[in-house]
Amino acid sequence: MGAKTYFVTTYGCQMNEHDSERLAGMLETEGYSQADSPDEAEVVVFNTCCIREKADQRLYGNLGHLKPIKDANPDMKIVVGGCLAQKDKATIQKRAPYVDVVLGTHNLGSLPRLLREAEHGPAFEIVEQTETFPSALPSRRSSPWHGWVSISIGCNNSCTFCIVPAVRGREASRRLGDIVAEVEALVVDGVVEVTLLGQNVNSYGRDLDGTPMFARLLRELDRVEGLERVRFTSPHPKDFRDDTIAAMAESRTVCEHIHLPLQSGSDSVLRRMKRAYNRGRYLEKVHKVREAMPGIAITTDIIVGFPAETDAEFDETLSLVEEVGYDGAFTFQYSPRPMTEAAEFADQIPKEVVQERFDRLVAVQERWSLKRNEAVVGRIEEVLVEGSSKKDASRVTGRTRTNKLVHFSDDTAAAGTFRTVEVTSASPHHLEGALVGGPRRDPRPTLTLPLVSATSGCSSCP
Ligand code: SAH
Ligand code: SF4
Ligand code: F3S
């Protein structure tokens, strides 16, 4: 009999990518090895997302594709885990009765047991409380040099568009000592860059000590010898405080990039979204972080077509995007989600209006992405090599500390090693570069584009 094999398909965010490493780790501990495609695997896992409606549809499409393959191979076990499983519970059984195992976001660790139970019939288990932090389970890391590290799970906010609190539960922070110990172990294992994960990393520690401890965590991690780069996602603008900005600026390891989700540039929309900040307060934070870390790259998330969004409100988003000049943005069309307040709001915006606004926003953002990238042409950057370029196998791809993709030629560059590269040209989504000797990188860059003006006050903050 051949070796038992598995294949994991991941949808959604970095938390899910990290969870998938744990699902794969547990399967490898059970003696499975990775298959080349889901069609060939004995255990096929879908780690799902339900943040927007499209994510739901994709899962059922993929399950439908597997059905005839499973019919021909009755030993195949299909596992559905993650946020959509947590949300849909019985629906999966109804829509895809051939699924063998369903597990939710709080009981990843039950996978081996549920697979054994599935030998005797479908094994579905959804629990409402987290059993273990994903980082504490065995892992098959997808990268030898990069590590995802959960610092908190769940979310205590109540953004009216968002299903995450319903499927990921209440916020719970992990003990600081456990996080540092995990990062130290990762470094011993060859990791040079970590990304700290939480739905709202700034509120890390509030449930442990009564006060947020994210800044302290960054400073502690900065002392880990051999750790080169620290990234985190996502900070919530309402909780992005001066102590975090100072810790970022004063830490050797914290990279010059922040993903600061905006959602909307309109005060009235932000109020309806229950984001608990306004335009002025958001711009003030952008200004502060740029002042403390000149040249920091700023990226964001924006939702277009939130219920009752008027042309004037959308224009506020456009003008904020122009004012900040983001390095990049994930732009989303609003998608009504069950278990969220906004799904019940009046005045859902017609599809064609949303599409037209969305296209305009993307055009503005593309222009800024290019402008920001062009501003680094000629600079010397430290690049962490990720592997060969997908477009051109003779070139390698890596990332600057500002999280920009750079393609360059280097016959000897191995994934996970650092190179010094001069940026030679720019596109909206990547840079081209040339390998150079000399310093590892320019000292902290000076901003060549205007800083956001700090004119907008914050007197009407919630
Ligand atoms: N915790 C993170 C966001 C996680 S969800 C934060 O608060 O920043 C990732 C992104 O998906 C959000 O920032 C938002 O832009 C988008 N999103 C969430 N719910 C959505 C919905 N119902 N429709 C469209 N986009 C949505
Ligand atoms: Fe969702 Fe808001 Fe929590 Fe982010 S902070 S996960 S958008 S509820
Ligand atoms: Fe992430 Fe999607 Fe769940 S964005 S938290 S996998 S709903």
Tab-separated table of C-alpha atoms in Angstrom, residues 42-440:
chain	number	residue	atom	x	y	z
A	42	GLU	CA	-6.753	10.606	0.194
A	43	VAL	CA	-7.539	13.439	2.568
A	44	VAL	CA	-8.635	16.662	0.878
A	45	VAL	CA	-9.017	19.638	3.198
A	46	PHE	CA	-10.743	22.919	2.346
A	47	ASN	CA	-9.930	25.600	4.882
A	48	THR	CA	-12.654	28.101	4.136
A	49	CYS	CA	-13.465	31.810	4.366
A	50	CYS	CA	-16.849	33.542	4.417
A	51	ILE	CA	-15.875	37.208	4.505
A	52	ARG	CA	-17.662	37.881	1.202
A	53	GLU	CA	-20.324	35.947	-0.665
A	54	LYS	CA	-17.967	34.921	-3.481
A	55	ALA	CA	-15.926	32.903	-1.001
A	56	ASP	CA	-19.008	30.793	-0.192
A	57	GLN	CA	-19.723	30.114	-3.846
A	58	ARG	CA	-16.140	29.037	-4.540
A	59	LEU	CA	-16.240	26.316	-1.898
A	60	TYR	CA	-19.408	24.715	-3.225
A	61	GLY	CA	-17.968	24.869	-6.765
A	62	ASN	CA	-14.801	23.067	-5.684
A	63	LEU	CA	-16.720	20.462	-3.714
A	64	GLY	CA	-18.866	19.764	-6.790
A	65	HIS	CA	-15.695	19.192	-8.829
A	66	LEU	CA	-14.440	16.599	-6.319
A	67	LYS	CA	-17.720	14.664	-6.091
A	68	PRO	CA	-17.174	12.396	-9.172
A	69	ILE	CA	-13.533	11.830	-8.132
A	70	LYS	CA	-14.673	10.722	-4.700
A	71	ASP	CA	-17.353	8.508	-6.254
A	72	ALA	CA	-14.569	6.720	-8.129
A	73	ASN	CA	-12.380	6.546	-5.015
A	74	PRO	CA	-14.524	5.856	-1.944
A	75	ASP	CA	-11.444	5.947	0.338
A	76	MET	CA	-11.092	9.683	-0.290
A	77	LYS	CA	-12.040	11.781	2.741
A	78	ILE	CA	-13.207	15.364	2.236
A	79	VAL	CA	-12.715	17.755	5.144
A	80	VAL	CA	-14.222	21.251	5.352
A	81	GLY	CA	-12.819	23.524	8.047
A	82	GLY	CA	-12.511	27.235	8.774
A	83	CYS	CA	-14.861	30.191	8.885
A	84	LEU	CA	-17.472	29.037	6.389
A	85	ALA	CA	-17.723	25.699	8.204
A	86	GLN	CA	-18.218	27.583	11.455
A	87	LYS	CA	-20.951	29.683	9.810
A	88	ASP	CA	-22.715	27.029	7.743
A	89	LYS	CA	-22.660	24.041	10.064
A	90	ALA	CA	-25.583	21.892	8.848
A	91	THR	CA	-25.819	23.597	5.436
A	92	ILE	CA	-22.644	21.888	4.254
A	93	GLN	CA	-24.131	18.515	5.084
A	94	LYS	CA	-27.268	19.437	3.139
A	95	ARG	CA	-25.526	20.908	0.081
A	96	ALA	CA	-22.632	18.414	-0.047
A	97	PRO	CA	-23.661	15.252	1.826
A	98	TYR	CA	-20.524	13.463	0.604
A	99	VAL	CA	-18.303	15.629	2.855
A	100	ASP	CA	-16.786	13.406	5.567
A	101	VAL	CA	-15.518	15.832	8.207
A	102	VAL	CA	-16.581	19.355	9.169
A	103	LEU	CA	-14.691	21.250	11.838
A	104	GLY	CA	-14.791	24.903	12.785
A	105	THR	CA	-12.360	27.651	13.725
A	106	HIS	CA	-12.148	26.682	17.396
A	107	ASN	CA	-11.327	22.986	17.140
A	108	LEU	CA	-8.566	22.580	14.542
A	109	GLY	CA	-6.822	20.190	16.890
A	110	SER	CA	-9.689	17.671	16.577
A	111	LEU	CA	-8.851	16.852	12.950
A	112	PRO	CA	-7.039	13.517	13.581
A	113	ARG	CA	-9.833	12.259	15.862
A	114	LEU	CA	-12.604	13.343	13.476
A	115	LEU	CA	-10.848	11.605	10.581
A	116	ARG	CA	-10.817	8.381	12.583
A	117	GLU	CA	-14.497	8.814	13.439
A	118	ALA	CA	-15.243	9.437	9.745
A	119	GLU	CA	-14.308	5.810	9.010
A	120	HIS	CA	-17.761	5.002	10.420
A	121	GLY	CA	-19.770	7.866	8.879
A	122	PRO	CA	-19.767	11.663	8.638
A	123	ALA	CA	-18.006	13.376	11.559
A	124	PHE	CA	-19.198	16.956	12.021
A	125	GLU	CA	-18.085	18.989	15.036
A	126	ILE	CA	-18.391	22.718	15.561
A	127	VAL	CA	-17.567	24.169	18.976
A	128	GLU	CA	-18.079	27.730	20.180
A	129	GLN	CA	-14.931	28.170	22.231
A	130	THR	CA	-11.297	27.878	21.248
A	131	GLU	CA	-9.484	24.782	22.410
A	132	THR	CA	-5.860	25.735	21.635
A	133	PHE	CA	-4.039	28.599	19.935
A	134	PRO	CA	-3.276	27.437	16.410
A	135	SER	CA	0.410	28.215	16.962
A	136	ALA	CA	0.537	25.613	19.738
A	137	LEU	CA	-0.361	22.734	17.383
A	138	PRO	CA	2.195	20.848	15.244
A	139	SER	CA	2.994	22.690	12.031
A	140	ARG	CA	4.120	22.128	8.495
A	141	ARG	CA	5.384	25.617	7.775
A	142	SER	CA	4.880	26.741	4.199
A	143	SER	CA	8.171	28.650	4.333
A	144	PRO	CA	11.469	27.700	6.009
A	145	TRP	CA	12.408	31.342	6.589
A	146	HIS	CA	9.068	32.987	7.390
A	147	GLY	CA	6.752	32.230	10.317
A	148	TRP	CA	3.138	33.205	11.035
A	149	VAL	CA	2.627	33.724	14.760
A	150	SER	CA	-0.831	34.122	16.318
A	151	ILE	CA	-0.804	36.698	19.077
A	152	SER	CA	-4.562	36.856	19.549
A	153	ILE	CA	-7.621	35.239	18.127
A	154	GLY	CA	-11.196	36.446	17.730
A	155	CYS	CA	-12.459	40.001	17.645
A	156	ASN	CA	-14.384	42.117	20.155
A	157	ASN	CA	-15.308	44.843	17.677
A	158	SER	CA	-18.648	45.092	15.986
A	159	CYS	CA	-18.020	46.542	12.534
A	160	THR	CA	-21.493	46.319	11.023
A	161	PHE	CA	-20.319	44.749	7.729
A	162	CYS	CA	-18.132	42.035	9.216
A	163	ILE	CA	-18.862	38.384	9.902
A	164	VAL	CA	-15.511	37.662	11.592
A	165	PRO	CA	-16.672	38.128	15.220
A	166	ALA	CA	-19.525	35.664	14.550
A	167	VAL	CA	-17.200	32.960	13.229
A	168	ARG	CA	-13.985	33.595	15.156
A	169	GLY	CA	-15.472	34.375	18.561
A	170	ARG	CA	-14.396	36.698	21.366
A	171	GLU	CA	-10.899	38.113	21.431
A	172	ALA	CA	-8.336	36.172	23.438
A	173	SER	CA	-4.654	37.079	23.688
A	174	ARG	CA	-1.866	34.611	24.002
A	175	ARG	CA	0.628	34.926	26.861
A	176	LEU	CA	3.532	37.198	25.959
A	177	GLY	CA	6.121	34.679	27.151
A	178	ASP	CA	4.604	31.987	24.913
A	179	ILE	CA	4.798	34.262	21.875
A	180	VAL	CA	8.428	35.197	22.531
A	181	ALA	CA	9.304	31.536	23.126
A	182	GLU	CA	7.669	30.535	19.858
A	183	VAL	CA	9.516	33.236	17.933
A	184	GLU	CA	12.823	32.179	19.534
A	185	ALA	CA	12.158	28.572	18.520
A	186	LEU	CA	11.306	29.653	14.976
A	187	VAL	CA	14.585	31.557	14.726
A	188	VAL	CA	16.523	28.495	15.916
A	189	ASP	CA	14.729	26.664	13.116
A	190	GLY	CA	15.978	29.139	10.464
A	191	VAL	CA	13.205	31.729	10.406
A	192	VAL	CA	14.338	35.329	9.823
A	193	GLU	CA	10.950	37.046	9.408
A	194	VAL	CA	7.750	36.677	11.399
A	195	THR	CA	4.270	38.078	10.837
A	196	LEU	CA	2.237	38.563	13.999
A	197	LEU	CA	-1.418	37.740	13.464
A	198	GLY	CA	-4.549	39.086	15.100
A	199	GLN	CA	-7.800	40.701	13.940
A	200	ASN	CA	-6.846	43.753	15.956
A	201	VAL	CA	-3.207	43.434	16.985
A	202	ASN	CA	-3.244	46.782	18.824
A	203	SER	CA	-5.610	45.511	21.446
A	204	TYR	CA	-3.280	42.577	22.139
A	205	GLY	CA	-3.022	41.963	25.874
A	206	ARG	CA	-6.053	43.952	26.978
A	207	ASP	CA	-7.762	40.784	28.178
A	208	LEU	CA	-4.592	39.655	29.985
A	209	ASP	CA	-3.455	42.774	31.812
A	210	GLY	CA	-6.279	45.267	31.363
A	211	THR	CA	-4.040	47.366	29.134
A	212	PRO	CA	-2.866	46.849	25.541
A	213	MET	CA	0.634	45.317	25.417
A	214	PHE	CA	1.360	45.342	21.701
A	215	ALA	CA	4.101	47.957	21.962
A	216	ARG	CA	5.781	45.928	24.712
A	217	LEU	CA	5.554	42.794	22.594
A	218	LEU	CA	7.288	44.528	19.666
A	219	ARG	CA	10.075	45.678	21.965
A	220	GLU	CA	10.526	42.206	23.469
A	221	LEU	CA	10.690	40.611	20.035
A	222	ASP	CA	13.256	43.185	18.962
A	223	ARG	CA	15.657	41.560	21.417
A	224	VAL	CA	15.433	38.129	19.790
A	225	GLU	CA	18.855	37.551	18.314
A	226	GLY	CA	18.814	36.327	14.716
A	227	LEU	CA	15.329	37.699	14.035
A	228	GLU	CA	15.593	40.180	11.166
A	229	ARG	CA	12.080	41.285	10.291
A	230	VAL	CA	8.805	41.669	12.156
A	231	ARG	CA	5.532	42.378	10.360
A	232	PHE	CA	2.002	42.372	11.772
A	233	THR	CA	-1.562	42.369	10.534
A	234	SER	CA	-3.852	44.115	11.182
A	235	PRO	CA	-3.759	47.113	13.447
A	236	HIS	CA	-7.178	48.728	13.900
A	237	PRO	CA	-6.910	52.500	13.347
A	238	LYS	CA	-8.976	53.265	16.474
A	239	ASP	CA	-6.420	51.512	18.697
A	240	PHE	CA	-3.244	52.445	16.813
A	241	ARG	CA	-1.561	54.371	19.616
A	242	ASP	CA	1.534	56.519	20.102
A	243	ASP	CA	3.302	53.828	22.133
A	244	THR	CA	2.981	51.394	19.204
A	245	ILE	CA	4.274	53.981	16.747
A	246	ALA	CA	7.254	54.673	19.024
A	247	ALA	CA	7.980	50.953	19.442
A	248	MET	CA	7.816	50.483	15.663
A	249	ALA	CA	10.162	53.368	14.988
A	250	GLU	CA	12.649	52.360	17.685
A	251	SER	CA	12.762	48.647	16.870
A	252	ARG	CA	15.445	47.268	14.593
A	253	THR	CA	13.243	44.443	13.388
A	254	VAL	CA	9.877	46.129	12.732
A	255	CYS	CA	9.588	46.659	8.985
A	256	GLU	CA	8.772	50.013	7.416
A	257	HIS	CA	5.318	48.969	6.310
A	258	ILE	CA	1.910	49.238	7.897
A	259	HIS	CA	-1.416	47.905	6.704
A	260	LEU	CA	-3.972	50.284	8.198
A	261	PRO	CA	-7.491	49.348	7.047
A	262	LEU	CA	-9.499	52.460	6.221
A	263	GLN	CA	-12.817	51.021	4.901
A	264	SER	CA	-14.204	54.476	4.047
A	265	GLY	CA	-13.074	58.105	3.971
A	266	SER	CA	-16.506	59.404	4.947
A	267	ASP	CA	-17.341	60.162	8.575
A	268	SER	CA	-20.999	59.246	8.132
A	269	VAL	CA	-20.171	55.894	6.498
A	270	LEU	CA	-17.552	55.146	9.166
A	271	ARG	CA	-20.232	55.821	11.774
A	272	ARG	CA	-22.665	53.440	10.082
A	273	MET	CA	-19.855	50.887	9.886
A	274	LYS	CA	-19.208	51.362	13.652
A	275	ARG	CA	-15.490	51.731	13.024
A	276	ALA	CA	-15.040	54.062	16.028
A	277	TYR	CA	-12.709	56.521	14.262
A	278	ASN	CA	-13.310	59.253	11.759
A	279	ARG	CA	-11.456	60.678	8.804
A	280	GLY	CA	-9.584	63.243	10.860
A	281	ARG	CA	-8.456	60.746	13.475
A	282	TYR	CA	-7.326	58.309	10.767
A	283	LEU	CA	-5.317	60.973	8.936
A	284	GLU	CA	-3.757	62.055	12.198
A	285	LYS	CA	-2.416	58.500	12.720
A	286	VAL	CA	-1.087	58.335	9.172
A	287	HIS	CA	0.698	61.600	9.746
A	288	LYS	CA	2.188	60.442	13.046
A	289	VAL	CA	3.491	57.155	11.699
A	290	ARG	CA	5.022	58.889	8.674
A	291	GLU	CA	6.663	61.433	10.913
A	292	ALA	CA	8.138	58.690	13.110
A	293	MET	CA	9.144	56.445	10.190
A	294	PRO	CA	9.735	58.548	7.076
A	295	GLY	CA	9.263	56.526	3.902
A	296	ILE	CA	7.113	53.876	5.595
A	297	ALA	CA	4.857	52.138	3.085
A	298	ILE	CA	1.172	52.332	3.939
A	299	THR	CA	-1.433	49.970	2.548
A	300	THR	CA	-5.114	49.624	3.332
A	301	ASP	CA	-8.481	47.909	2.847
A	302	ILE	CA	-11.420	49.835	1.407
A	303	ILE	CA	-15.055	48.820	0.992
A	304	VAL	CA	-17.070	50.370	-1.843
A	305	GLY	CA	-20.863	50.481	-1.902
A	306	PHE	CA	-21.650	50.162	1.791
A	307	PRO	CA	-25.450	50.471	2.276
A	308	ALA	CA	-26.737	53.976	1.545
A	309	GLU	CA	-23.281	55.226	0.457
A	310	THR	CA	-23.951	58.408	-1.533
A	311	ASP	CA	-21.843	59.817	-4.363
A	312	ALA	CA	-20.655	62.518	-1.976
A	313	GLU	CA	-19.650	59.950	0.661
A	314	PHE	CA	-17.785	57.917	-1.935
A	315	ASP	CA	-15.996	61.082	-3.066
A	316	GLU	CA	-14.722	61.437	0.510
A	317	THR	CA	-13.067	58.029	0.135
A	318	LEU	CA	-11.505	59.062	-3.161
A	319	SER	CA	-10.198	62.287	-1.687
A	320	LEU	CA	-8.718	60.481	1.311
A	321	VAL	CA	-6.975	58.024	-0.996
A	322	GLU	CA	-5.500	61.011	-2.849
A	323	GLU	CA	-4.494	62.662	0.396
A	324	VAL	CA	-2.715	59.643	1.855
A	325	GLY	CA	-1.323	58.292	-1.418
A	326	TYR	CA	-1.288	54.636	-0.376
A	327	ASP	CA	1.425	52.281	-1.580
A	328	GLY	CA	-1.298	49.715	-2.191
A	329	ALA	CA	-4.890	48.910	-1.327
A	330	PHE	CA	-7.184	45.916	-1.233
A	331	THR	CA	-10.467	47.206	-2.599
A	332	PHE	CA	-13.684	45.295	-1.995
A	333	GLN	CA	-17.248	45.621	-3.178
A	334	TYR	CA	-19.529	45.488	-0.160
A	335	SER	CA	-21.070	42.041	0.271
A	336	PRO	CA	-23.988	41.615	2.700
A	337	ARG	CA	-23.189	38.847	5.180
A	338	PRO	CA	-25.528	36.913	7.454
A	339	MET	CA	-25.200	37.619	11.184
A	340	THR	CA	-24.114	41.229	10.477
A	341	GLU	CA	-26.043	44.427	11.167
A	342	ALA	CA	-25.396	46.051	7.802
A	343	ALA	CA	-27.075	43.200	5.930
A	344	GLU	CA	-30.357	44.521	7.364
A	345	PHE	CA	-29.690	48.177	6.477
A	346	ALA	CA	-31.972	49.915	3.991
A	347	ASP	CA	-30.626	51.183	0.667
A	348	GLN	CA	-28.322	48.420	-0.472
A	349	ILE	CA	-26.506	49.980	-3.444
A	350	PRO	CA	-27.259	48.629	-6.958
A	351	LYS	CA	-24.516	46.469	-8.426
A	352	GLU	CA	-23.787	48.757	-11.384
A	353	VAL	CA	-23.330	51.802	-9.125
A	354	VAL	CA	-20.920	49.846	-6.914
A	355	GLN	CA	-19.000	48.638	-9.969
A	356	GLU	CA	-18.650	52.144	-11.387
A	357	ARG	CA	-17.355	53.530	-8.062
A	358	PHE	CA	-15.077	50.552	-7.618
A	359	ASP	CA	-13.488	51.068	-11.059
A	360	ARG	CA	-12.863	54.726	-10.290
A	361	LEU	CA	-11.256	53.884	-6.957
A	362	VAL	CA	-9.038	51.213	-8.493
A	363	ALA	CA	-7.861	53.690	-11.155
A	364	VAL	CA	-6.893	56.269	-8.520
A	365	GLN	CA	-5.135	53.658	-6.419
A	366	GLU	CA	-3.223	52.203	-9.387
A	367	ARG	CA	-1.895	55.676	-10.134
A	368	TRP	CA	-0.706	56.022	-6.526
A	369	SER	CA	0.762	52.532	-6.398
A	370	LEU	CA	2.861	53.407	-9.440
A	371	LYS	CA	3.829	56.815	-8.065
A	372	ARG	CA	4.948	55.342	-4.738
A	373	ASN	CA	6.947	52.634	-6.496
A	374	GLU	CA	8.534	55.125	-8.883
A	375	ALA	CA	9.664	57.120	-5.868
A	376	VAL	CA	12.019	54.293	-4.823
A	377	VAL	CA	13.719	53.890	-8.219
A	378	GLY	CA	17.443	54.434	-7.718
A	379	ARG	CA	17.368	53.400	-4.065
A	380	ILE	CA	19.440	50.614	-2.533
A	381	GLU	CA	17.156	48.142	-0.796
A	382	GLU	CA	17.619	45.119	1.404
A	383	VAL	CA	15.653	42.310	-0.240
A	384	LEU	CA	14.641	39.042	1.396
A	385	VAL	CA	14.636	36.488	-1.432
A	386	GLU	CA	11.434	34.422	-1.782
A	387	GLY	CA	12.335	32.235	-4.785
A	388	SER	CA	12.349	32.358	-8.548
A	389	SER	CA	10.083	34.832	-10.266
A	390	LYS	CA	6.767	33.368	-11.411
A	391	LYS	CA	6.909	35.251	-14.714
A	392	ASP	CA	10.559	34.617	-15.561
A	393	ALA	CA	12.302	31.616	-13.988
A	394	SER	CA	15.739	33.104	-14.738
A	395	ARG	CA	15.025	35.929	-12.240
A	396	VAL	CA	14.440	35.845	-8.519
A	397	THR	CA	11.795	37.610	-6.481
A	398	GLY	CA	12.019	39.067	-3.024
A	399	ARG	CA	10.554	41.723	-0.791
A	400	THR	CA	11.906	44.980	0.538
A	401	ARG	CA	11.312	45.874	4.167
A	402	THR	CA	8.510	48.086	2.842
A	403	ASN	CA	6.880	44.886	1.495
A	404	LYS	CA	7.395	45.734	-2.160
A	405	LEU	CA	8.043	42.870	-4.582
A	406	VAL	CA	11.341	43.147	-6.483
A	407	HIS	CA	12.461	40.990	-9.405
A	408	PHE	CA	16.190	40.804	-10.168
A	409	SER	CA	18.846	38.454	-11.568
A	410	ASP	CA	21.114	36.510	-9.232
A	411	ASP	CA	22.236	32.941	-9.940
A	412	THR	CA	23.186	32.276	-6.352
A	413	ALA	CA	20.248	33.765	-4.408
A	414	ALA	CA	18.507	31.161	-2.274
A	415	ALA	CA	15.069	31.675	-0.746
A	416	GLY	CA	15.381	33.093	2.742
A	417	THR	CA	18.653	34.943	2.137
A	418	PHE	CA	19.174	38.704	1.981
A	419	ARG	CA	20.466	40.602	-1.031
A	420	THR	CA	21.320	44.219	-1.706
A	421	VAL	CA	19.491	45.457	-4.758
A	422	GLU	CA	19.276	48.758	-6.584
A	423	VAL	CA	15.757	49.510	-7.781
A	424	THR	CA	15.901	50.179	-11.525
A	425	SER	CA	12.271	50.530	-12.593
A	426	ALA	CA	8.740	50.463	-11.217
A	427	SER	CA	5.283	49.159	-12.063
A	428	PRO	CA	2.187	49.538	-9.854
A	429	HIS	CA	2.600	46.088	-8.281
A	430	HIS	CA	6.312	45.351	-8.437
A	431	LEU	CA	9.799	46.740	-8.891
A	432	GLU	CA	12.674	45.626	-11.088
A	433	GLY	CA	16.157	45.737	-9.635
A	434	ALA	CA	19.834	44.967	-10.134
A	435	LEU	CA	22.072	43.164	-7.664
A	436	VAL	CA	24.753	45.444	-6.180
A	437	GLY	CA	27.500	45.234	-3.586
A	438	GLY	CA	27.947	47.838	-0.913
A	439	PRO	CA	25.667	48.652	1.986
A	440	ARG	CA	22.849	46.376	2.906
